[in-house]
């Protein structure tokens, strides 16, 4: 498959690229900073420069692909305005671009616990922005999967996770999130599904298979 990833220089995305390439996929990686292109080329990714917040229609950089992945985010240092502009509107632009380019498969990195927003005003804006995007995806006719991790850590992946419709708060490594994304991309049973994701005790494939048949 050819996969377009928005946020290709992000921390999860960088862990995801080698996993997808190993499975034989090719990657179009959307980045806004041209200085990141060299690193991505080294990883085997085809970098495409586009600032999603500065464009109304991102269908041209998204291009022809079999699937898209939203791995971007305004990031921890940003204010509420960028949560709306990137975490919500950026992801919704990707929905529109996928439809326009006839790309059906959409993997979304969302977040768990969005039903009960907590924290300060900026964090609440982030959670609301993510919740609105998830709702837009549910209402689209795309073949979506919404992956909702807990707090992300940079520890090495353990390869063992916990998946559920609604889990208690917890954390998961970015590497394990990347592994889950690489697996669900190819699982037809994951289409139209969403799940909370934490570190846990079940091997990734088994946890996914058990959850997706339930
Ligand atoms: N942190 C947590 O605990 C947590 C928990 C659950 C879910 N999540 C979600 O997990 C996802 C991935 O997390 P992560 O830590 O891998 O993210 P990250 O390292 O912060 O990467 C985000 C990427 O988005 C890119 N980006 C930002 N604005 C952009 C724009 N206007 N146009 C194009 N690209 C843009 C950034 O590029 P630049 O380098 O140019 O800024 C960066 O590479 C995010 O959606 C996040 O909300 C996070």
PDB file of N, CA, C and O in Angstrom, residues 7 24 35 39-40 54 65 70 75 97 100 132 142-143 147 156 162 165 167 182-183 188 208 214:
ATOM      1  N   UNK A   7       1.995  14.545   9.736  1.00  0.00           N
ATOM      2  CA  UNK A   7       2.752  14.559  10.992  1.00  0.00           C
ATOM      3  C   UNK A   7       3.876  13.537  10.927  1.00  0.00           C
ATOM      4  O   UNK A   7       4.232  12.905  11.928  1.00  0.00           O
ATOM      5  N   UNK A  24       6.342  -3.743   3.640  1.00  0.00           N
ATOM      6  CA  UNK A  24       6.289  -3.576   2.189  1.00  0.00           C
ATOM      7  C   UNK A  24       5.507  -2.363   1.714  1.00  0.00           C
ATOM      8  O   UNK A  24       5.268  -2.193   0.517  1.00  0.00           O
ATOM      9  N   UNK A  35      13.552  21.196   6.638  1.00  0.00           N
ATOM     10  CA  UNK A  35      14.796  20.676   7.234  1.00  0.00           C
ATOM     11  C   UNK A  35      14.653  19.233   7.729  1.00  0.00           C
ATOM     12  O   UNK A  35      15.640  18.554   7.976  1.00  0.00           O
ATOM     13  N   UNK A  39      16.158  13.583   7.080  1.00  0.00           N
ATOM     14  CA  UNK A  39      16.000  12.485   8.053  1.00  0.00           C
ATOM     15  C   UNK A  39      14.968  11.479   7.582  1.00  0.00           C
ATOM     16  O   UNK A  39      15.130  10.274   7.756  1.00  0.00           O
ATOM     17  N   UNK A  40      13.879  12.007   7.003  1.00  0.00           N
ATOM     18  CA  UNK A  40      12.817  11.102   6.562  1.00  0.00           C
ATOM     19  C   UNK A  40      13.277  10.268   5.373  1.00  0.00           C
ATOM     20  O   UNK A  40      12.973   9.073   5.287  1.00  0.00           O
ATOM     21  N   UNK A  54      -1.912  26.115   7.085  1.00  0.00           N
ATOM     22  CA  UNK A  54      -1.879  27.255   6.156  1.00  0.00           C
ATOM     23  C   UNK A  54      -2.662  26.983   4.875  1.00  0.00           C
ATOM     24  O   UNK A  54      -2.703  27.829   3.987  1.00  0.00           O
ATOM     25  N   UNK A  65      -3.119   7.713  -2.553  1.00  0.00           N
ATOM     26  CA  UNK A  65      -2.654   6.760  -1.543  1.00  0.00           C
ATOM     27  C   UNK A  65      -3.762   5.752  -1.303  1.00  0.00           C
ATOM     28  O   UNK A  65      -4.917   5.967  -1.694  1.00  0.00           O
ATOM     29  N   UNK A  70      -3.459  10.117  10.452  1.00  0.00           N
ATOM     30  CA  UNK A  70      -3.263  11.410  11.109  1.00  0.00           C
ATOM     31  C   UNK A  70      -2.448  11.173  12.380  1.00  0.00           C
ATOM     32  O   UNK A  70      -2.951  10.653  13.377  1.00  0.00           O
ATOM     33  N   UNK A  75       0.847  19.939  19.520  1.00  0.00           N
ATOM     34  CA  UNK A  75       1.954  19.721  20.457  1.00  0.00           C
ATOM     35  C   UNK A  75       1.766  20.412  21.785  1.00  0.00           C
ATOM     36  O   UNK A  75       0.931  21.304  21.929  1.00  0.00           O
ATOM     37  N   UNK A  97      -9.744  15.659   2.261  1.00  0.00           N
ATOM     38  CA  UNK A  97      -8.780  15.313   1.207  1.00  0.00           C
ATOM     39  C   UNK A  97      -8.898  13.829   0.850  1.00  0.00           C
ATOM     40  O   UNK A  97      -8.832  13.457  -0.337  1.00  0.00           O
ATOM     41  N   UNK A 100     -11.933  13.450  -1.320  1.00  0.00           N
ATOM     42  CA  UNK A 100     -11.699  14.022  -2.653  1.00  0.00           C
ATOM     43  C   UNK A 100     -10.798  13.110  -3.491  1.00  0.00           C
ATOM     44  O   UNK A 100     -11.018  12.930  -4.686  1.00  0.00           O
ATOM     45  N   UNK A 132     -14.263  16.249  18.522  1.00  0.00           N
ATOM     46  CA  UNK A 132     -15.002  16.692  17.328  1.00  0.00           C
ATOM     47  C   UNK A 132     -14.484  16.001  16.075  1.00  0.00           C
ATOM     48  O   UNK A 132     -15.240  15.672  15.162  1.00  0.00           O
ATOM     49  N   UNK A 142     -15.852   7.020   5.456  1.00  0.00           N
ATOM     50  CA  UNK A 142     -14.502   6.468   5.317  1.00  0.00           C
ATOM     51  C   UNK A 142     -14.361   5.179   6.138  1.00  0.00           C
ATOM     52  O   UNK A 142     -15.116   4.954   7.088  1.00  0.00           O
ATOM     53  N   UNK A 143     -13.392   4.367   5.765  1.00  0.00           N
ATOM     54  CA  UNK A 143     -13.069   3.143   6.506  1.00  0.00           C
ATOM     55  C   UNK A 143     -12.105   3.518   7.631  1.00  0.00           C
ATOM     56  O   UNK A 143     -10.895   3.309   7.537  1.00  0.00           O
ATOM     57  N   UNK A 147      -7.793   5.123  17.100  1.00  0.00           N
ATOM     58  CA  UNK A 147      -6.964   4.541  18.156  1.00  0.00           C
ATOM     59  C   UNK A 147      -6.793   5.613  19.237  1.00  0.00           C
ATOM     60  O   UNK A 147      -6.355   6.730  18.953  1.00  0.00           O
ATOM     61  N   UNK A 156      10.950   2.054  25.713  1.00  0.00           N
ATOM     62  CA  UNK A 156      10.904   1.070  24.615  1.00  0.00           C
ATOM     63  C   UNK A 156       9.581   0.304  24.650  1.00  0.00           C
ATOM     64  O   UNK A 156       9.027   0.066  25.726  1.00  0.00           O
ATOM     65  N   UNK A 162      -3.198  -3.317  26.436  1.00  0.00           N
ATOM     66  CA  UNK A 162      -4.559  -3.542  26.900  1.00  0.00           C
ATOM     67  C   UNK A 162      -5.462  -2.688  26.018  1.00  0.00           C
ATOM     68  O   UNK A 162      -5.157  -1.512  25.774  1.00  0.00           O
ATOM     69  N   UNK A 165     -13.150  -0.670  25.233  1.00  0.00           N
ATOM     70  CA  UNK A 165     -14.035   0.436  24.823  1.00  0.00           C
ATOM     71  C   UNK A 165     -13.807   1.629  25.727  1.00  0.00           C
ATOM     72  O   UNK A 165     -13.858   2.773  25.292  1.00  0.00           O
ATOM     73  N   UNK A 167     -11.213   2.346  29.066  1.00  0.00           N
ATOM     74  CA  UNK A 167     -10.269   1.890  30.097  1.00  0.00           C
ATOM     75  C   UNK A 167     -10.026   3.001  31.103  1.00  0.00           C
ATOM     76  O   UNK A 167     -10.212   4.189  30.794  1.00  0.00           O
ATOM     77  N   UNK A 182       0.443  -0.130  12.845  1.00  0.00           N
ATOM     78  CA  UNK A 182       0.932  -0.939  11.723  1.00  0.00           C
ATOM     79  C   UNK A 182       0.090  -2.206  11.564  1.00  0.00           C
ATOM     80  O   UNK A 182      -0.156  -2.653  10.446  1.00  0.00           O
ATOM     81  N   UNK A 183      -0.385  -2.754  12.680  1.00  0.00           N
ATOM     82  CA  UNK A 183      -1.219  -3.969  12.615  1.00  0.00           C
ATOM     83  C   UNK A 183      -2.638  -3.652  12.142  1.00  0.00           C
ATOM     84  O   UNK A 183      -3.157  -4.311  11.247  1.00  0.00           O
ATOM     85  N   UNK A 188      -9.114  -5.804   8.234  1.00  0.00           N
ATOM     86  CA  UNK A 188     -10.442  -5.353   7.805  1.00  0.00           C
ATOM     87  C   UNK A 188     -11.415  -5.246   8.981  1.00  0.00           C
ATOM     88  O   UNK A 188     -12.288  -4.377   8.992  1.00  0.00           O
ATOM     89  N   UNK A 208      -5.599  -7.310  19.828  1.00  0.00           N
ATOM     90  CA  UNK A 208      -6.410  -6.737  18.748  1.00  0.00           C
ATOM     91  C   UNK A 208      -7.449  -7.742  18.277  1.00  0.00           C
ATOM     92  O   UNK A 208      -8.629  -7.407  18.128  1.00  0.00           O
ATOM     93  N   UNK A 214     -14.997  -9.110  19.553  1.00  0.00           N
ATOM     94  CA  UNK A 214     -15.985  -8.954  20.648  1.00  0.00           C
ATOM     95  C   UNK A 214     -17.033  -7.909  20.288  1.00  0.00           C
ATOM     96  O   UNK A 214     -16.870  -7.110  19.406  1.00  0.00           O
TER      97      UNK A 214
END
